[in-house]
mmCIF file of C-alpha atoms in Angstrom:
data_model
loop_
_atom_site.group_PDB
_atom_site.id
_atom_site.type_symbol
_atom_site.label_atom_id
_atom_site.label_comp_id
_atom_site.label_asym_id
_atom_site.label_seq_id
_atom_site.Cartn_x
_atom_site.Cartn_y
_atom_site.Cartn_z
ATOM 1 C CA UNK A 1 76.002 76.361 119.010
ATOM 2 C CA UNK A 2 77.434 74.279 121.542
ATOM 3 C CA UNK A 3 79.402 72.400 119.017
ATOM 4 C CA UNK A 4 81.020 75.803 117.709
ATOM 5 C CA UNK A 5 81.978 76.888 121.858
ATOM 6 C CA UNK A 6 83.787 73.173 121.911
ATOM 7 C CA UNK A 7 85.969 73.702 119.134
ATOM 8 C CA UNK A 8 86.629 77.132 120.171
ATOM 9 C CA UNK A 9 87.044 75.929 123.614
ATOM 10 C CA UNK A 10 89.403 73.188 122.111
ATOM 11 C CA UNK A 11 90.973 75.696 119.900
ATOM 12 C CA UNK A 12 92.015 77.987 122.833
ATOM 13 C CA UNK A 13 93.265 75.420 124.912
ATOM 14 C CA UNK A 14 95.294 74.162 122.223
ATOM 15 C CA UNK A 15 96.920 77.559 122.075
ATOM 16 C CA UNK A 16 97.192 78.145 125.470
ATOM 17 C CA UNK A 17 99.335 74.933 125.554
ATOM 18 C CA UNK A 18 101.668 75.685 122.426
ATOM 19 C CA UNK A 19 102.088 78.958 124.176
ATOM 20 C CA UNK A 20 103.600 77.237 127.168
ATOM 21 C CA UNK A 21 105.541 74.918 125.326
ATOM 22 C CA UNK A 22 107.300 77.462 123.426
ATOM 23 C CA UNK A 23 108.557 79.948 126.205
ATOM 24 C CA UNK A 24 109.538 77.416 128.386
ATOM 25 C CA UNK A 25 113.155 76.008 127.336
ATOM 26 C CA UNK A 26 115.001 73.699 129.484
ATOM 27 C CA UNK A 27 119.062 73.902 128.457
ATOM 28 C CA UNK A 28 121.033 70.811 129.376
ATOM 29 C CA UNK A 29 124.218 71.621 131.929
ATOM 30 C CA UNK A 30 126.801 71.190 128.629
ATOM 31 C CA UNK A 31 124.810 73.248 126.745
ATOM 32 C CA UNK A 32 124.628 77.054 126.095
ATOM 33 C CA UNK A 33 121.805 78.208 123.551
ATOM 34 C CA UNK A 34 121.688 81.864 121.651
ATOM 35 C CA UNK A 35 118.513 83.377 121.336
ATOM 36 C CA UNK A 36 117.908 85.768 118.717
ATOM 37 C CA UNK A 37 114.467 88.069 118.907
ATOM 38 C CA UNK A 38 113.318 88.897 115.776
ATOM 39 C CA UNK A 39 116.162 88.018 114.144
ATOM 40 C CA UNK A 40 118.600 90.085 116.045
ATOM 41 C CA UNK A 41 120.657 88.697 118.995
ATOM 42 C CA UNK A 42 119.027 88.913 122.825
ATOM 43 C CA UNK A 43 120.701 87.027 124.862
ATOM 44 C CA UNK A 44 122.624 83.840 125.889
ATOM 45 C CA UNK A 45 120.439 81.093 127.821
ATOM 46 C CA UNK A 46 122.660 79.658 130.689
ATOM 47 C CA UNK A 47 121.945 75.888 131.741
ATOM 48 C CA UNK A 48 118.890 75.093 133.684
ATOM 49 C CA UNK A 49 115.328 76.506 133.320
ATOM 50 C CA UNK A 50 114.476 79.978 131.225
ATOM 51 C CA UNK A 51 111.876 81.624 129.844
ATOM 52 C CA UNK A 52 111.546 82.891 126.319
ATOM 53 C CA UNK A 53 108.781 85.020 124.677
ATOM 54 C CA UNK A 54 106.587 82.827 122.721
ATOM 55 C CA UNK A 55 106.695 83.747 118.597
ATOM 56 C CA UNK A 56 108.876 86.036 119.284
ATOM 57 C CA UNK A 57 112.174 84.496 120.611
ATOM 58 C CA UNK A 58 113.903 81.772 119.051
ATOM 59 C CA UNK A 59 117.112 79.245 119.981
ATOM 60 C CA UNK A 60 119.440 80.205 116.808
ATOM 61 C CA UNK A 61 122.307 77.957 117.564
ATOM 62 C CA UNK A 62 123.174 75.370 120.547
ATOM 63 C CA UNK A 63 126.580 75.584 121.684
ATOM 64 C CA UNK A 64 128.030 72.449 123.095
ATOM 65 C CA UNK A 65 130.499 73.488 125.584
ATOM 66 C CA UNK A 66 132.324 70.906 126.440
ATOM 67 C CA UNK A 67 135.786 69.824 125.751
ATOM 68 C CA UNK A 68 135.982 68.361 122.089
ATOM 69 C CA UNK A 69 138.466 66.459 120.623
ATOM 70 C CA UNK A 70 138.813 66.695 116.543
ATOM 71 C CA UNK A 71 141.442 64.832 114.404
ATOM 72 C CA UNK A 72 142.354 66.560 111.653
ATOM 73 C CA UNK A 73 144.450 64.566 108.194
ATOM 74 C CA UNK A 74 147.548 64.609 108.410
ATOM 75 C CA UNK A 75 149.398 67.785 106.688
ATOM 76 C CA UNK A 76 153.438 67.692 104.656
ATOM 77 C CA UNK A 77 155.163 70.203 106.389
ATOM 78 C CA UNK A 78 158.874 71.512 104.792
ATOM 79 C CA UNK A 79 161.532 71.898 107.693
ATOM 80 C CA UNK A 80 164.113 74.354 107.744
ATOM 81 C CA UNK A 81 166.503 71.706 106.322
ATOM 82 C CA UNK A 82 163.919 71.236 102.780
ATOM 83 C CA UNK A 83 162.400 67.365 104.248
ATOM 84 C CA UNK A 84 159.260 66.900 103.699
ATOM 85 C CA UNK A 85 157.523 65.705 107.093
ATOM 86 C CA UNK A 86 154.043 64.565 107.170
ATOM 87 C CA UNK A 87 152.217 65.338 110.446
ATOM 88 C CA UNK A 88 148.854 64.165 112.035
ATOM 89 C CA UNK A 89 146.819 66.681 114.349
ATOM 90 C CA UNK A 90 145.072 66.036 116.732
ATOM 91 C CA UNK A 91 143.188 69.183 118.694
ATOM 92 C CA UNK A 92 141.540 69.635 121.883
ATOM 93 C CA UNK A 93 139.198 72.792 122.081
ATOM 94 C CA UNK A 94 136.515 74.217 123.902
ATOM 95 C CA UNK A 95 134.396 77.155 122.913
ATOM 96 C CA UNK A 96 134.444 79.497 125.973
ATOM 97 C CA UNK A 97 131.950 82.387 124.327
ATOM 98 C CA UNK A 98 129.022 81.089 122.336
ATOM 99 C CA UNK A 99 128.142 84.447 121.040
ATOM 100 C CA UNK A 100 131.718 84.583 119.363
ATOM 101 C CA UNK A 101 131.346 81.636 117.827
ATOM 102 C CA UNK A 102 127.885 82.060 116.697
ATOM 103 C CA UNK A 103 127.984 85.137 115.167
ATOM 104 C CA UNK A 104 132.116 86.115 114.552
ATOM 105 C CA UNK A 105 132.984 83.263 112.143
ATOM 106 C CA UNK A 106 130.784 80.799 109.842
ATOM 107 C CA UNK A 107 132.017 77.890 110.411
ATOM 108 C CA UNK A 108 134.540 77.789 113.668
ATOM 109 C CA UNK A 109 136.011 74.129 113.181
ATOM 110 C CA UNK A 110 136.834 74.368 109.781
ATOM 111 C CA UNK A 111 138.553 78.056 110.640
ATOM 112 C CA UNK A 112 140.345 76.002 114.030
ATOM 113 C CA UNK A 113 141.370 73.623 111.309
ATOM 114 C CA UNK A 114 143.049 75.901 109.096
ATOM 115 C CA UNK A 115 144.345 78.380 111.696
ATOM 116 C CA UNK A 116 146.534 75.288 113.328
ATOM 117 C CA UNK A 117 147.673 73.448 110.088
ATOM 118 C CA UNK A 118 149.598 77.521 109.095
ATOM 119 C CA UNK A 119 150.656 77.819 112.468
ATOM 120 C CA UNK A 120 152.246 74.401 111.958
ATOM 121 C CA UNK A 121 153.354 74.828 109.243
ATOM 122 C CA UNK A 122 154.898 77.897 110.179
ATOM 123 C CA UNK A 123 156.416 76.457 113.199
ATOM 124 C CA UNK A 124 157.981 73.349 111.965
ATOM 125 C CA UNK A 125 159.346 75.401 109.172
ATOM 126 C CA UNK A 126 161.685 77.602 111.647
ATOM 127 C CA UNK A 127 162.917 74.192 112.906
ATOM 128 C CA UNK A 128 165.190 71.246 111.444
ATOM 129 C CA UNK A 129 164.187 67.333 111.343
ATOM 130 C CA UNK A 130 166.104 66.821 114.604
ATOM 131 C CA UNK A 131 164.352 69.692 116.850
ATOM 132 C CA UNK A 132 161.139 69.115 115.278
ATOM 133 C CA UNK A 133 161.044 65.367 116.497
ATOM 134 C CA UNK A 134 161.985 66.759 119.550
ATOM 135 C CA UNK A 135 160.496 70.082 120.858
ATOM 136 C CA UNK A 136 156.834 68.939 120.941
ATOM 137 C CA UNK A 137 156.235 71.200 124.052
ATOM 138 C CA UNK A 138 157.567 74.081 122.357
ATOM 139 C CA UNK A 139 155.358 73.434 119.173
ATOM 140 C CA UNK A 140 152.339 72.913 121.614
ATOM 141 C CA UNK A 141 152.869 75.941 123.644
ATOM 142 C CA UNK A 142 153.022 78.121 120.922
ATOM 143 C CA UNK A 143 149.830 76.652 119.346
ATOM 144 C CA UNK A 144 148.128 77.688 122.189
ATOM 145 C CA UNK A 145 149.000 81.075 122.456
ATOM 146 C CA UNK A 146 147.992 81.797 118.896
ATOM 147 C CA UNK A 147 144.846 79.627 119.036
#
């Protein structure tokens, strides 16, 4: 009989701890995390210390939210005057709403990707050789307002 109240003893205490561990989540300062209850989306943990509900609540994605820097191949663009130019890309970002890019879009890089190689393309398409090799701030500046 004793044997059976250490084991349960044991048992409970094991719970008790794996109970703790789970609704206590500790979110680095970079870091934003989504929690989703049941499958549906709660709420957005901020850096620092937070609480969950244990078996209930879970971390669905962990959004870094730093600056990022990604290099993309580079792309043939056509100018205005038909040459064939062939330019590398490389993008700075930062995700400013987790949620957004959690639940809005699949897969946010790859859509950052193509979203600045046809705005390129677009852009250095209204220009010749000679303005294109030399209106870089203009090509950035608009990049940024559509992205």
């Amino acid at each position: 009989m004793e044997v059976v109240l250490a084991i349960l003893g044991i048992v409970i205490v094991m719970f008790a701890v794996i109970t703790l561990a789970k609704s206590v989540r500790i979110v680095p300062q970079q870091r934003m995390d989504v929690v989703e209850r049941l499958g549906k989306y709660k709420r957005t943990l901020s850096p620092g210390l937070n609480l969950l509900v244990p078996f209930v609540d879970a971390v669905r994605t962990k959004v870094d939210m730093r600056e990022q820097v990604v290099s993309f191949p580079p792309q043939p663009v056509i100018t205005s005057d038909n040459l064939v130019v062939s330019i590398d890309t490389v993008l700075y970002f930062k995700v400013v709403d987790p949620v957004r890019a959690t639940y809005e879009i699949s897969h946010f890089l790859q859509a950052i990707e193509q979203l600045t190689v046809t705005t390129l393309r677009n852009v250095i398409g209204s220009l010749d050789l000679e303005r294109a090799l030399t209106s870089r701030d203009q090509i950035n500046k608009h990049l940024s307002s559509v992205l």
